[in-house]
Tab-separated table of C-alpha atoms in Angstrom:
chain	number	residue	atom	x	y	z
A	1	UNK	CA	32.314	129.705	-164.536
A	2	UNK	CA	33.039	133.469	-163.580
A	3	UNK	CA	30.293	134.555	-166.065
A	4	UNK	CA	27.889	131.919	-164.716
A	5	UNK	CA	28.465	133.003	-161.130
A	6	UNK	CA	28.124	136.771	-162.280
A	7	UNK	CA	24.779	136.056	-163.938
A	8	UNK	CA	23.444	134.323	-160.775
A	9	UNK	CA	24.547	137.272	-158.540
A	10	UNK	CA	22.634	139.638	-160.959
A	11	UNK	CA	19.477	137.326	-160.986
A	12	UNK	CA	19.434	136.962	-157.211
A	13	UNK	CA	19.585	140.760	-156.596
A	14	UNK	CA	17.187	141.622	-159.497
A	15	UNK	CA	19.886	143.600	-161.433
A	16	UNK	CA	20.453	144.036	-165.104
A	17	UNK	CA	23.833	144.554	-166.704
A	18	UNK	CA	22.957	148.071	-167.365
A	19	UNK	CA	22.831	148.643	-163.426
A	20	UNK	CA	26.477	147.782	-163.088
A	21	UNK	CA	29.438	150.242	-163.230
A	22	UNK	CA	32.262	147.979	-162.894
A	23	UNK	CA	33.492	144.428	-162.761
A	24	UNK	CA	36.410	143.216	-160.617
A	25	UNK	CA	37.796	139.771	-161.191
A	26	UNK	CA	39.614	139.084	-157.905
A	27	UNK	CA	41.135	135.535	-158.009
A	28	UNK	CA	44.230	133.788	-157.113
A	29	UNK	CA	44.469	131.535	-160.127
A	30	UNK	CA	44.036	133.688	-163.154
A	31	UNK	CA	43.791	132.146	-166.528
A	32	UNK	CA	46.097	134.593	-168.210
A	33	UNK	CA	47.693	137.958	-167.441
A	34	UNK	CA	45.809	139.831	-170.247
A	35	UNK	CA	43.434	140.823	-171.642
A	36	UNK	CA	41.894	141.099	-168.152
A	37	UNK	CA	39.417	138.407	-167.326
A	38	UNK	CA	37.240	141.064	-165.778
A	39	UNK	CA	36.866	142.870	-169.048
A	40	UNK	CA	35.865	139.533	-170.865
A	41	UNK	CA	33.396	138.880	-168.230
A	42	UNK	CA	32.252	142.483	-168.525
A	43	UNK	CA	31.812	141.993	-172.347
A	44	UNK	CA	29.873	138.667	-172.049
A	45	UNK	CA	27.467	140.325	-169.593
A	46	UNK	CA	27.009	143.467	-171.522
A	47	UNK	CA	28.115	145.769	-168.758
A	48	UNK	CA	29.334	149.198	-169.734
A	49	UNK	CA	31.875	150.888	-167.538
A	50	UNK	CA	35.211	149.395	-166.423
A	51	UNK	CA	36.758	146.200	-165.162
A	52	UNK	CA	40.176	144.954	-164.076
A	53	UNK	CA	41.791	141.898	-162.542
A	54	UNK	CA	43.416	141.653	-159.002
A	55	UNK	CA	45.378	138.889	-157.353
A	56	UNK	CA	46.182	138.771	-153.655
A	57	UNK	CA	46.360	134.933	-153.495
A	58	UNK	CA	43.780	133.624	-150.998
A	59	UNK	CA	42.642	137.050	-149.979
A	60	UNK	CA	41.707	138.088	-153.423
A	61	UNK	CA	37.902	137.990	-152.826
A	62	UNK	CA	38.231	140.050	-149.824
A	63	UNK	CA	40.455	142.701	-151.326
A	64	UNK	CA	37.971	142.718	-154.430
A	65	UNK	CA	35.092	143.384	-151.973
A	66	UNK	CA	36.962	146.192	-150.160
A	67	UNK	CA	37.942	147.663	-153.397
A	68	UNK	CA	34.466	147.637	-154.649
A	69	UNK	CA	33.269	149.228	-151.499
A	70	UNK	CA	36.067	152.016	-151.702
A	71	UNK	CA	34.702	152.775	-155.250
A	72	UNK	CA	30.977	153.001	-154.039
A	73	UNK	CA	32.148	155.002	-150.965
A	74	UNK	CA	34.295	157.339	-153.067
A	75	UNK	CA	31.299	157.949	-155.589
A	76	UNK	CA	33.396	156.440	-158.542
A	77	UNK	CA	30.585	153.647	-158.946
A	78	UNK	CA	27.199	152.979	-157.528
A	79	UNK	CA	27.281	149.096	-158.325
A	80	UNK	CA	30.305	146.921	-158.691
A	81	UNK	CA	30.333	143.229	-159.439
A	82	UNK	CA	33.074	141.294	-157.760
A	83	UNK	CA	33.620	137.837	-159.460
A	84	UNK	CA	36.273	135.293	-158.102
A	85	UNK	CA	36.715	132.442	-160.465
A	86	UNK	CA	39.103	129.920	-158.931
A	87	UNK	CA	40.546	127.053	-161.163
A	88	UNK	CA	43.158	125.823	-158.718
A	89	UNK	CA	43.201	122.248	-160.104
A	90	UNK	CA	45.548	123.266	-162.999
A	91	UNK	CA	48.214	124.508	-160.486
A	92	UNK	CA	48.156	121.666	-158.077
A	93	UNK	CA	50.663	119.058	-157.177
A	94	UNK	CA	48.281	116.020	-156.594
A	95	UNK	CA	51.185	114.150	-154.813
A	96	UNK	CA	51.733	116.937	-152.239
A	97	UNK	CA	49.224	116.264	-149.358
A	98	UNK	CA	49.940	119.647	-147.876
A	99	UNK	CA	48.508	121.552	-150.829
A	100	UNK	CA	46.168	119.669	-152.783
A	101	UNK	CA	43.530	118.497	-150.099
A	102	UNK	CA	41.989	121.770	-149.333
A	103	UNK	CA	41.500	123.347	-152.820
A	104	UNK	CA	38.815	122.904	-155.487
A	105	UNK	CA	37.514	124.718	-158.587
A	106	UNK	CA	34.674	127.141	-157.808
A	107	UNK	CA	33.544	130.651	-158.693
A	108	UNK	CA	31.725	133.175	-156.509
A	109	UNK	CA	30.243	136.574	-157.325
A	110	UNK	CA	28.998	139.494	-155.074
A	111	UNK	CA	27.419	142.784	-155.951
A	112	UNK	CA	28.543	145.766	-153.901
A	113	UNK	CA	26.247	148.702	-154.180
A	114	UNK	CA	25.445	152.122	-152.747
A	115	UNK	CA	22.770	151.564	-149.895
A	116	UNK	CA	20.592	154.018	-151.707
A	117	UNK	CA	20.078	151.715	-154.688
A	118	UNK	CA	20.431	148.288	-152.842
A	119	UNK	CA	17.557	145.977	-152.533
A	120	UNK	CA	15.430	146.376	-149.370
A	121	UNK	CA	17.042	143.124	-148.245
A	122	UNK	CA	20.796	143.407	-148.104
A	123	UNK	CA	23.913	143.306	-146.039
A	124	UNK	CA	25.588	146.482	-145.027
A	125	UNK	CA	29.349	146.795	-145.000
A	126	UNK	CA	30.116	148.315	-141.604
A	127	UNK	CA	33.764	148.632	-142.024
A	128	UNK	CA	36.752	147.070	-143.714
A	129	UNK	CA	40.601	146.616	-143.126
A	130	UNK	CA	43.032	144.921	-145.185
A	131	UNK	CA	46.436	143.406	-144.209
A	132	UNK	CA	49.200	141.519	-146.018
A	133	UNK	CA	52.233	139.588	-144.610
A	134	UNK	CA	54.824	138.133	-146.807
A	135	UNK	CA	55.355	134.402	-146.567
A	136	UNK	CA	57.053	131.738	-148.599
A	137	UNK	CA	54.783	128.911	-146.894
A	138	UNK	CA	52.400	129.607	-149.781
A	139	UNK	CA	53.756	130.057	-153.233
A	140	UNK	CA	53.088	129.512	-156.820
A	141	UNK	CA	56.093	130.035	-159.253
A	142	UNK	CA	54.205	129.449	-162.516
A	143	UNK	CA	54.360	132.456	-164.563
A	144	UNK	CA	55.114	133.843	-168.022
A	145	UNK	CA	58.918	133.676	-167.452
A	146	UNK	CA	58.775	129.876	-167.142
A	147	UNK	CA	59.924	129.593	-170.664
A	148	UNK	CA	63.273	131.377	-170.186
A	149	UNK	CA	63.838	129.303	-166.971
A	150	UNK	CA	66.517	126.772	-167.636
A	151	UNK	CA	65.054	124.672	-164.898
A	152	UNK	CA	61.904	124.023	-166.949
A	153	UNK	CA	58.312	124.313	-166.805
A	154	UNK	CA	57.576	120.717	-165.263
A	155	UNK	CA	59.503	121.308	-162.081
A	156	UNK	CA	57.348	120.969	-159.054
A	157	UNK	CA	58.222	124.376	-157.902
A	158	UNK	CA	56.291	125.798	-160.828
A	159	UNK	CA	53.137	124.180	-159.392
A	160	UNK	CA	51.362	125.561	-156.196
A	161	UNK	CA	53.491	124.938	-153.036
A	162	UNK	CA	52.099	125.078	-149.540
A	163	UNK	CA	53.554	124.299	-146.115
A	164	UNK	CA	50.022	123.567	-144.745
A	165	UNK	CA	50.624	123.071	-141.242
A	166	UNK	CA	52.681	126.284	-141.172
A	167	UNK	CA	50.278	128.334	-143.014
A	168	UNK	CA	47.411	127.244	-140.457
A	169	UNK	CA	49.630	128.193	-137.522
A	170	UNK	CA	50.416	131.595	-139.074
A	171	UNK	CA	47.040	132.416	-140.578
A	172	UNK	CA	44.614	131.406	-138.022
A	173	UNK	CA	45.838	133.501	-135.101
A	174	UNK	CA	46.397	136.551	-137.717
A	175	UNK	CA	42.801	136.242	-138.876
A	176	UNK	CA	41.434	136.078	-135.361
A	177	UNK	CA	43.587	139.041	-134.280
A	178	UNK	CA	42.459	140.863	-137.514
A	179	UNK	CA	38.765	140.301	-136.815
A	180	UNK	CA	38.908	141.094	-133.207
A	181	UNK	CA	40.635	144.311	-133.874
A	182	UNK	CA	38.192	145.447	-136.554
A	183	UNK	CA	35.299	144.577	-134.176
A	184	UNK	CA	36.942	146.606	-131.336
A	185	UNK	CA	37.491	149.536	-133.610
A	186	UNK	CA	33.865	149.417	-134.638
A	187	UNK	CA	32.499	148.774	-131.075
A	188	UNK	CA	30.943	145.484	-131.937
A	189	UNK	CA	31.123	142.546	-129.468
A	190	UNK	CA	31.843	139.124	-130.923
A	191	UNK	CA	28.627	137.843	-129.314
A	192	UNK	CA	26.716	140.223	-131.408
A	193	UNK	CA	27.811	138.524	-134.579
A	194	UNK	CA	25.529	136.100	-136.519
């Protein structure tokens, strides 16, 4: 699904694989630790350059977009494809109402490019700011060490676990504060947003 989303992004922007310098696979539910999914997507699309995976849970896509923008700003790349394939169903406990109801399987892709080569009709990235805060209210303990864990792979804590109500009470105010702070730093009024 990541390859399909990437192809759609390239088609919609009128880009060829030869135009892309890098592929970032930014997702919270990776198929495997390595080889990197980004490099497999890069190969499937025939993109020369580099690729790597990154996982920052549900913020992976936003971190991927900022990382792509940073590569473009620094001149290390002119066109970066950010792909976020999320197969959450494999990690969900379907009996846990706090975690399964909000998640589905999906893939998105976005092309982040230098404004000098971007299509005439494009979005500008005016500014970015990242923030992380540790919380046990969202957790997925499934990993490559499960085979060595005496408690076993099939234990419920090896699936995605979320204290849904607590998460929303933590995340919503934090996101609102983060957005408002970024708008203030950039001199943009909330009413100016579309």
